[in-house]
mmCIF file of C-alpha atoms in Angstrom:
data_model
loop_
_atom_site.group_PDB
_atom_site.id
_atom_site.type_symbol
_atom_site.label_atom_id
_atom_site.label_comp_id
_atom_site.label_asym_id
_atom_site.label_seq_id
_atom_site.Cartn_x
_atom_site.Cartn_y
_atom_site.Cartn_z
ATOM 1 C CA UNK A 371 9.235 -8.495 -9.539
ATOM 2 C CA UNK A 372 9.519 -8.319 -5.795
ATOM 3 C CA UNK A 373 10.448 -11.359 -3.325
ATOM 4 C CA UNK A 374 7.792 -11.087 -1.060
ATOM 5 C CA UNK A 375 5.464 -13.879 -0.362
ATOM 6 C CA UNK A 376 2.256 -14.216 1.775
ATOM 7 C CA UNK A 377 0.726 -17.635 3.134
ATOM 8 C CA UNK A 378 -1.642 -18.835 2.779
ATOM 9 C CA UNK A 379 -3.800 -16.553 0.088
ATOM 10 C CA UNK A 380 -7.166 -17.702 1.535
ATOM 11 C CA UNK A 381 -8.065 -18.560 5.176
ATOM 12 C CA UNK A 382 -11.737 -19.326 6.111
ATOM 13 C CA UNK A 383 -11.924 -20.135 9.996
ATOM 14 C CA UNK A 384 -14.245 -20.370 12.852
ATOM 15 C CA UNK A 385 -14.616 -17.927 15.600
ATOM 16 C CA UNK A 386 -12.124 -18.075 18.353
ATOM 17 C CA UNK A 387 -9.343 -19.984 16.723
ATOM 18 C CA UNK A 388 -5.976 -18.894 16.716
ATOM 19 C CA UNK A 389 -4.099 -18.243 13.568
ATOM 20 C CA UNK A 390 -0.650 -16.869 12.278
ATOM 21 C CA UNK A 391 -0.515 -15.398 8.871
ATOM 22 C CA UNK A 392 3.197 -15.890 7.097
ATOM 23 C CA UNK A 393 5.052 -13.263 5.276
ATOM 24 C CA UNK A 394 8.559 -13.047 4.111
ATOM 25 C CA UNK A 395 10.683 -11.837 1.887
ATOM 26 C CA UNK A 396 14.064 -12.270 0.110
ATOM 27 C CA UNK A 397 14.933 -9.084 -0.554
ATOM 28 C CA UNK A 398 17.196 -8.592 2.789
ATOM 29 C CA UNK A 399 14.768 -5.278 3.289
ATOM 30 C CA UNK A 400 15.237 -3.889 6.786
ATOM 31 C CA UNK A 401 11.688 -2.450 6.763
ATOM 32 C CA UNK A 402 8.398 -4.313 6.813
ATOM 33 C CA UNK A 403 4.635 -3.504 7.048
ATOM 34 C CA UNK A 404 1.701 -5.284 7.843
ATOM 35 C CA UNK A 405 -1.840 -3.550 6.084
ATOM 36 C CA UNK A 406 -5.309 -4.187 6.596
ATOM 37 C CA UNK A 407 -7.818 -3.517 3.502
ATOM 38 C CA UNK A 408 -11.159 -3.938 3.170
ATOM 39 C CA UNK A 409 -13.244 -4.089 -0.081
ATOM 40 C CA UNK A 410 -12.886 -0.720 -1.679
ATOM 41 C CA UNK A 411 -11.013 0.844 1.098
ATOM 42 C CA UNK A 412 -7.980 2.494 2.383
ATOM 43 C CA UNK A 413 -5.198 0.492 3.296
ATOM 44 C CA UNK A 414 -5.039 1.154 7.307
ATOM 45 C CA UNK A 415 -1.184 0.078 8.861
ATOM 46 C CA UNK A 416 -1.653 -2.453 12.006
ATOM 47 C CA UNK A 417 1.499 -3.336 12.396
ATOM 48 C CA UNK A 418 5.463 -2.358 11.255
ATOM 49 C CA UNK A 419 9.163 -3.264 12.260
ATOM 50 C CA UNK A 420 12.146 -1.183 11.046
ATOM 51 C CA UNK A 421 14.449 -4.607 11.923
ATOM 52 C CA UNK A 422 14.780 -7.774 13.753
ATOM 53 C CA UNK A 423 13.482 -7.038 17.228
ATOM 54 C CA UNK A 424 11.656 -3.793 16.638
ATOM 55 C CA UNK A 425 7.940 -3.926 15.924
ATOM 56 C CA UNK A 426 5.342 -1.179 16.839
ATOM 57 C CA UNK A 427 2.025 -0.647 16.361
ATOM 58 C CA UNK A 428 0.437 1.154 13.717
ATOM 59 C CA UNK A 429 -2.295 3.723 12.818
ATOM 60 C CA UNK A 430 -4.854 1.510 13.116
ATOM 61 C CA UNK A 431 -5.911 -0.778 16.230
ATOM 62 C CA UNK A 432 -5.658 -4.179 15.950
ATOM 63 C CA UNK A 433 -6.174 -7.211 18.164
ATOM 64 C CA UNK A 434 -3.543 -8.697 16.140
ATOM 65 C CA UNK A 435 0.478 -9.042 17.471
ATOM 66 C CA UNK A 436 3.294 -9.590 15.202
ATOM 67 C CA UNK A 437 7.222 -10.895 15.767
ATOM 68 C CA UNK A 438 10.175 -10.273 14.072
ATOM 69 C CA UNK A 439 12.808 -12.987 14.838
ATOM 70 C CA UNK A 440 14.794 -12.546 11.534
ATOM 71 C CA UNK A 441 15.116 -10.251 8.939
ATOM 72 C CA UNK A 442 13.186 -12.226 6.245
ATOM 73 C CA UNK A 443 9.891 -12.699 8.094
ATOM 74 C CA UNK A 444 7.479 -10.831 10.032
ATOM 75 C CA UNK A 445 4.051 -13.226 10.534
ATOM 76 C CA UNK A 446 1.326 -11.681 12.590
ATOM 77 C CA UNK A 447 -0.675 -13.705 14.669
ATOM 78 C CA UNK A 448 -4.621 -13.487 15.670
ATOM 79 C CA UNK A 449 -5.313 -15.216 19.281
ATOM 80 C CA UNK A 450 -8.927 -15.610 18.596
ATOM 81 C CA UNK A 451 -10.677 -15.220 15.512
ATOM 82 C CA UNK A 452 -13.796 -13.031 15.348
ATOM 83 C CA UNK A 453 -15.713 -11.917 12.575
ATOM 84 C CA UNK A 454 -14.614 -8.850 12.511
ATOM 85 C CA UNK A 455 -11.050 -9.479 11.424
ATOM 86 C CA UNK A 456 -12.425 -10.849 8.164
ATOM 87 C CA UNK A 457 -10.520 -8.756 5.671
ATOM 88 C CA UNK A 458 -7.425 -8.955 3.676
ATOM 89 C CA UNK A 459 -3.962 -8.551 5.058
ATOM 90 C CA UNK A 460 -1.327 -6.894 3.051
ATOM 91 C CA UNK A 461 2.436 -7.788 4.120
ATOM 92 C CA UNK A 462 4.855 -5.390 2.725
ATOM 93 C CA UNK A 463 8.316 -4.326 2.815
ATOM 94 C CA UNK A 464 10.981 -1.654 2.008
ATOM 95 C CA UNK A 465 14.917 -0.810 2.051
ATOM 96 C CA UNK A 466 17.630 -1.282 0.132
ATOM 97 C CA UNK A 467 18.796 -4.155 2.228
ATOM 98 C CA UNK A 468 21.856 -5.330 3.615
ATOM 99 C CA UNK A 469 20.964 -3.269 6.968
ATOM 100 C CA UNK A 470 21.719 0.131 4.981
ATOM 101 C CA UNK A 471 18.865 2.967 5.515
ATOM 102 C CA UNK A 472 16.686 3.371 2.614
ATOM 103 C CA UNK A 473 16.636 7.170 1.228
ATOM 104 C CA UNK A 474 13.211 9.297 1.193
ATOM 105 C CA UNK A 475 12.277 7.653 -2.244
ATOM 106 C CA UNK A 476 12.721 3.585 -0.904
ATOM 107 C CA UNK A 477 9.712 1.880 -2.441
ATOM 108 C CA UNK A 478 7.376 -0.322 -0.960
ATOM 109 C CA UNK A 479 6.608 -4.053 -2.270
ATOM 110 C CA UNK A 480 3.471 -5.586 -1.175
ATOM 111 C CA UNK A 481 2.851 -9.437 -1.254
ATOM 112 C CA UNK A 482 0.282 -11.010 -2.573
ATOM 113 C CA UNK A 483 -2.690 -10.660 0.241
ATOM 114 C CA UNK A 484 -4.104 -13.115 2.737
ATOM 115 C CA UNK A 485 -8.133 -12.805 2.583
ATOM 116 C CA UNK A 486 -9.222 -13.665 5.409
ATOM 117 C CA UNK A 487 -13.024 -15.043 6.361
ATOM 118 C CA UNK A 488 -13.758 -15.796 9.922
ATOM 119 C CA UNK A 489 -17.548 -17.165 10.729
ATOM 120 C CA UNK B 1480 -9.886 15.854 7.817
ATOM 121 C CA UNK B 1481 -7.904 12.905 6.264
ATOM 122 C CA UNK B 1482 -4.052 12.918 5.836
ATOM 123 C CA UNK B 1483 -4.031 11.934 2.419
ATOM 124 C CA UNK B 1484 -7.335 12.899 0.096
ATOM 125 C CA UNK B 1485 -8.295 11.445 -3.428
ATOM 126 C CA UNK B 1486 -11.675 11.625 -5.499
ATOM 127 C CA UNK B 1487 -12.906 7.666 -5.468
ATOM 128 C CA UNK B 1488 -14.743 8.450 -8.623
ATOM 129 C CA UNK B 1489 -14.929 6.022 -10.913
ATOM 130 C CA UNK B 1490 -13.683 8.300 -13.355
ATOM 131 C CA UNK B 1491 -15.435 6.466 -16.595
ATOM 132 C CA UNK B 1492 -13.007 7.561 -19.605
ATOM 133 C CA UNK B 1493 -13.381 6.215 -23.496
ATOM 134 C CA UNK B 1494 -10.009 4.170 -25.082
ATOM 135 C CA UNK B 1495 -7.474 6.956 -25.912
ATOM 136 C CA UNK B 1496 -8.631 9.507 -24.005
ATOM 137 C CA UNK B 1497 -6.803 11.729 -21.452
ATOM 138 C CA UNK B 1498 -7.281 11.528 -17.685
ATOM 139 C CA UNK B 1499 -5.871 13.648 -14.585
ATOM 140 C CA UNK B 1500 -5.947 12.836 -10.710
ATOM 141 C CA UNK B 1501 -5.100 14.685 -8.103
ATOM 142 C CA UNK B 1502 -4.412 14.148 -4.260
ATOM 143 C CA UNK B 1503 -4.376 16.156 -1.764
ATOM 144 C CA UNK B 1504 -2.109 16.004 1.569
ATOM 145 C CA UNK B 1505 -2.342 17.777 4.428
ATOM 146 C CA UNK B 1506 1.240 17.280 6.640
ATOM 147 C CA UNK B 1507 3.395 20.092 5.111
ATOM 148 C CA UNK B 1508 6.213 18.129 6.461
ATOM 149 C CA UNK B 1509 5.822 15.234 4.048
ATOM 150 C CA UNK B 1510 9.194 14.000 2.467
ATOM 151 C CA UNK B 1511 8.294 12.025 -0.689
ATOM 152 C CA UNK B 1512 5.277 11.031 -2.931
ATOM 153 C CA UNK B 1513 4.152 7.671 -5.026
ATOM 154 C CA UNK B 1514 1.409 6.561 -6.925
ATOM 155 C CA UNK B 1515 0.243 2.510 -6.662
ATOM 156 C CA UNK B 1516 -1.517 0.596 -8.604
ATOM 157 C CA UNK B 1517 -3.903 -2.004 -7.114
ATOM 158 C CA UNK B 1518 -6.035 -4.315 -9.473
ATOM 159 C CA UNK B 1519 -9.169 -5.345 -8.177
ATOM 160 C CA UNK B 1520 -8.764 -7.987 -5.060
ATOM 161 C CA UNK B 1521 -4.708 -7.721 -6.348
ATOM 162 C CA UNK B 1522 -1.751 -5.884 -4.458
ATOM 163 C CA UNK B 1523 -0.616 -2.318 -5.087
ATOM 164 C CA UNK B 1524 2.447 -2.076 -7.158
ATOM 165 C CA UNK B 1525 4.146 1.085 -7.407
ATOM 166 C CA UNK B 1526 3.840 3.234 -10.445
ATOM 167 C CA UNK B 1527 5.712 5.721 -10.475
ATOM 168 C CA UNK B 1528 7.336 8.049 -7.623
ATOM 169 C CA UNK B 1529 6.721 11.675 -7.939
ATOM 170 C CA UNK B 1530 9.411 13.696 -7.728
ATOM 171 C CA UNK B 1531 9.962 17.717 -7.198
ATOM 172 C CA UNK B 1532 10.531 18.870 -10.631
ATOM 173 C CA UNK B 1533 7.625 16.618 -12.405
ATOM 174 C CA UNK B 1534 8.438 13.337 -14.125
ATOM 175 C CA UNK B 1535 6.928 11.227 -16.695
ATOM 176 C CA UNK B 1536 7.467 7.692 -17.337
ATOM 177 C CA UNK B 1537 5.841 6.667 -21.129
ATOM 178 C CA UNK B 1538 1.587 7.855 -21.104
ATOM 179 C CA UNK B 1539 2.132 8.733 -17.744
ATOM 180 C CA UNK B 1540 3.208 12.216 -15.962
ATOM 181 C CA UNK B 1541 2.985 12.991 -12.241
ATOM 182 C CA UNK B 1542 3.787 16.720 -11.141
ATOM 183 C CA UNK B 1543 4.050 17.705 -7.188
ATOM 184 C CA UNK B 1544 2.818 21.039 -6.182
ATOM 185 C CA UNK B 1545 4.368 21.478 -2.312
ATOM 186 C CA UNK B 1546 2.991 25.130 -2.281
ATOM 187 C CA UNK B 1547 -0.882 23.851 -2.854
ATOM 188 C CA UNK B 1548 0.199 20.764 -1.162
ATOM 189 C CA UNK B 1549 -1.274 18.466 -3.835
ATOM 190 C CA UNK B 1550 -0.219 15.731 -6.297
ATOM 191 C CA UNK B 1551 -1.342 14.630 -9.566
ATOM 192 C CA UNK B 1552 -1.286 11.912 -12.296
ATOM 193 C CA UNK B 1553 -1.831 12.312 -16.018
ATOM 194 C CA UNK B 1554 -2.737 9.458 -18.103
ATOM 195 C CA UNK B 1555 -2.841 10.044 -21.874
ATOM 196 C CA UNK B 1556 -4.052 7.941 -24.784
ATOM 197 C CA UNK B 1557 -6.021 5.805 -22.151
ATOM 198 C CA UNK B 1558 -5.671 1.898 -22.609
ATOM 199 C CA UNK B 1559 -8.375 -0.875 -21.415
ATOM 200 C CA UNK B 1560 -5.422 -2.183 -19.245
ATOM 201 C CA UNK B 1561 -5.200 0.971 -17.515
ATOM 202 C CA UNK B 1562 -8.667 0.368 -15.213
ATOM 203 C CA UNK B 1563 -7.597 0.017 -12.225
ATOM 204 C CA UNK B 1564 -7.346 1.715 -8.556
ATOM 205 C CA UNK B 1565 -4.488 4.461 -8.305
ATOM 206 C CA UNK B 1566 -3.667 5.010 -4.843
ATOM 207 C CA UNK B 1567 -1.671 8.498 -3.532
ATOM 208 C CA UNK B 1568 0.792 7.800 -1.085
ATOM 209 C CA UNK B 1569 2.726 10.027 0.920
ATOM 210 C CA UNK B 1570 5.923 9.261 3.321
ATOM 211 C CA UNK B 1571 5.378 11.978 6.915
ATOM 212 C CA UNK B 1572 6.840 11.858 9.713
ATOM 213 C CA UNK B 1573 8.864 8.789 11.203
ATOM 214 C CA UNK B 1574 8.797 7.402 7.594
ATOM 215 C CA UNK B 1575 5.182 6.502 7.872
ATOM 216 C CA UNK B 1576 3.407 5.935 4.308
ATOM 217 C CA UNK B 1577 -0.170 6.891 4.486
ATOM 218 C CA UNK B 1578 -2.280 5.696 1.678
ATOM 219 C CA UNK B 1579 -5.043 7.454 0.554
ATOM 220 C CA UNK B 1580 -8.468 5.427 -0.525
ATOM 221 C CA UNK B 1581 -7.859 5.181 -4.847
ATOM 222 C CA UNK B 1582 -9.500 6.797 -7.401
ATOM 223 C CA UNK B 1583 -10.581 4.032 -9.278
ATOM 224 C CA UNK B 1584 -10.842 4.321 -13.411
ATOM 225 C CA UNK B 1585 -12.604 2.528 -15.892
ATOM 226 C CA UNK B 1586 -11.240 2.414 -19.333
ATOM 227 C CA UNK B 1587 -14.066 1.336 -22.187
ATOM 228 C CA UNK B 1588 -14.030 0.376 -25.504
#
């Protein structure tokens, strides 16, 4: 089973608040993703970092903005909630850890989901 | 055109039976191949990678085709447990993993 953990698993919020959604994992995985899902959907990449320091945006836009301080977490942040961020966020990560490269086949482990509901 | 195709179906198979999906991808330059697993309103969890030469892994084969640029998965003797989404993912360029949208399959008694 994979060490990566997402918090909290359910967020219902009003327009314009500001909220961070956690992720991190224990893995020591160099690598980590942040996906965006909606029901019956592709998964669409907002957001990933290849190491402390380094994040970039992804395929998709996104009003979010993520930070990675240290190794083990990666939280992305919303300024102001609107409704049409309500979806689930998928936190992920990859690498064989110990700041080595992962090869071609490195493997992806996704945490558990935060839906999110803004009204 | 999308990067990474897949039938959404559902595919609706009886218990035991045998089922195939492929996926299509369309950057030539693509380095390596998975299938996932998602569970309704659950994560993806990788299944199986897909390598070069074909592997299987218990009911379960996936074979690459680079020249057609497609993938596929086999599932034989079909189990209840087995509904689920299967999502084709490639790795492109820069290491990017591009999922396509599932072919979801429904298993019934």
């Amino acid at each position: 089973e994979a060490d990566i953990y997402q918090t909290p698993r359910y967020l219902v919020i009003g327009t314009g608040k500001k909220i961070t959604l956690e992720c991190s994992q224990t893995m020591g995985h160099d690598k980590m993703y942040w996906y965006q899902q909606d029901p019956g959907m592709e998964l669409h990449l907002i957001h990933y970092s290849y190491g402390v320091n380094s994040t970039e945006k992804g395929d998709l836009s996104s009003e979010s903005t993520v930070s990675r301080i240290r190794t083990e977490h990666f939280p992305l942040t919303l300024e102001s909630a609107r409704p049409s961020h309500t979806s689930q966020y998928l936190c992920a990560s990859s690498g064989l850890g110990g700041g080595r490269q992962g090869g071609v086949n490195e493997k992806l482990f996704f945490g558990s989901g935060t839906q999110l509901s803004v009204l | 055109r999308k990067e990474v195709e897949q039938d959404p179906g559902p595919f609706n198979v009886p218990e035991g039976a045998t089922v195939a999906f492929n996926c299509t991808y369309s950057n030539s330059a693509s380095q390596s191949f998975f299938w996932y697993r998602q569970d309704c309103r659950k994560e993806p969890k990788l299944l199986m990678s897909v390598y070069s030469s074909g592997n299987e892994d218990g009911r379960f084969t996936a074979q690459l085709n680079r020249a057609s640029q497609y993938i596929s998965l086999l599932i034989r003797d079909s189990k209840l447990s087995d509904s689920a989404t299967y999502l084709c993912v490639v790795k492109g360029g820069f290491q990017k993993l591009v999922f396509g949208t599932g072919t979801r399959l429904l298993v019934s008694p």
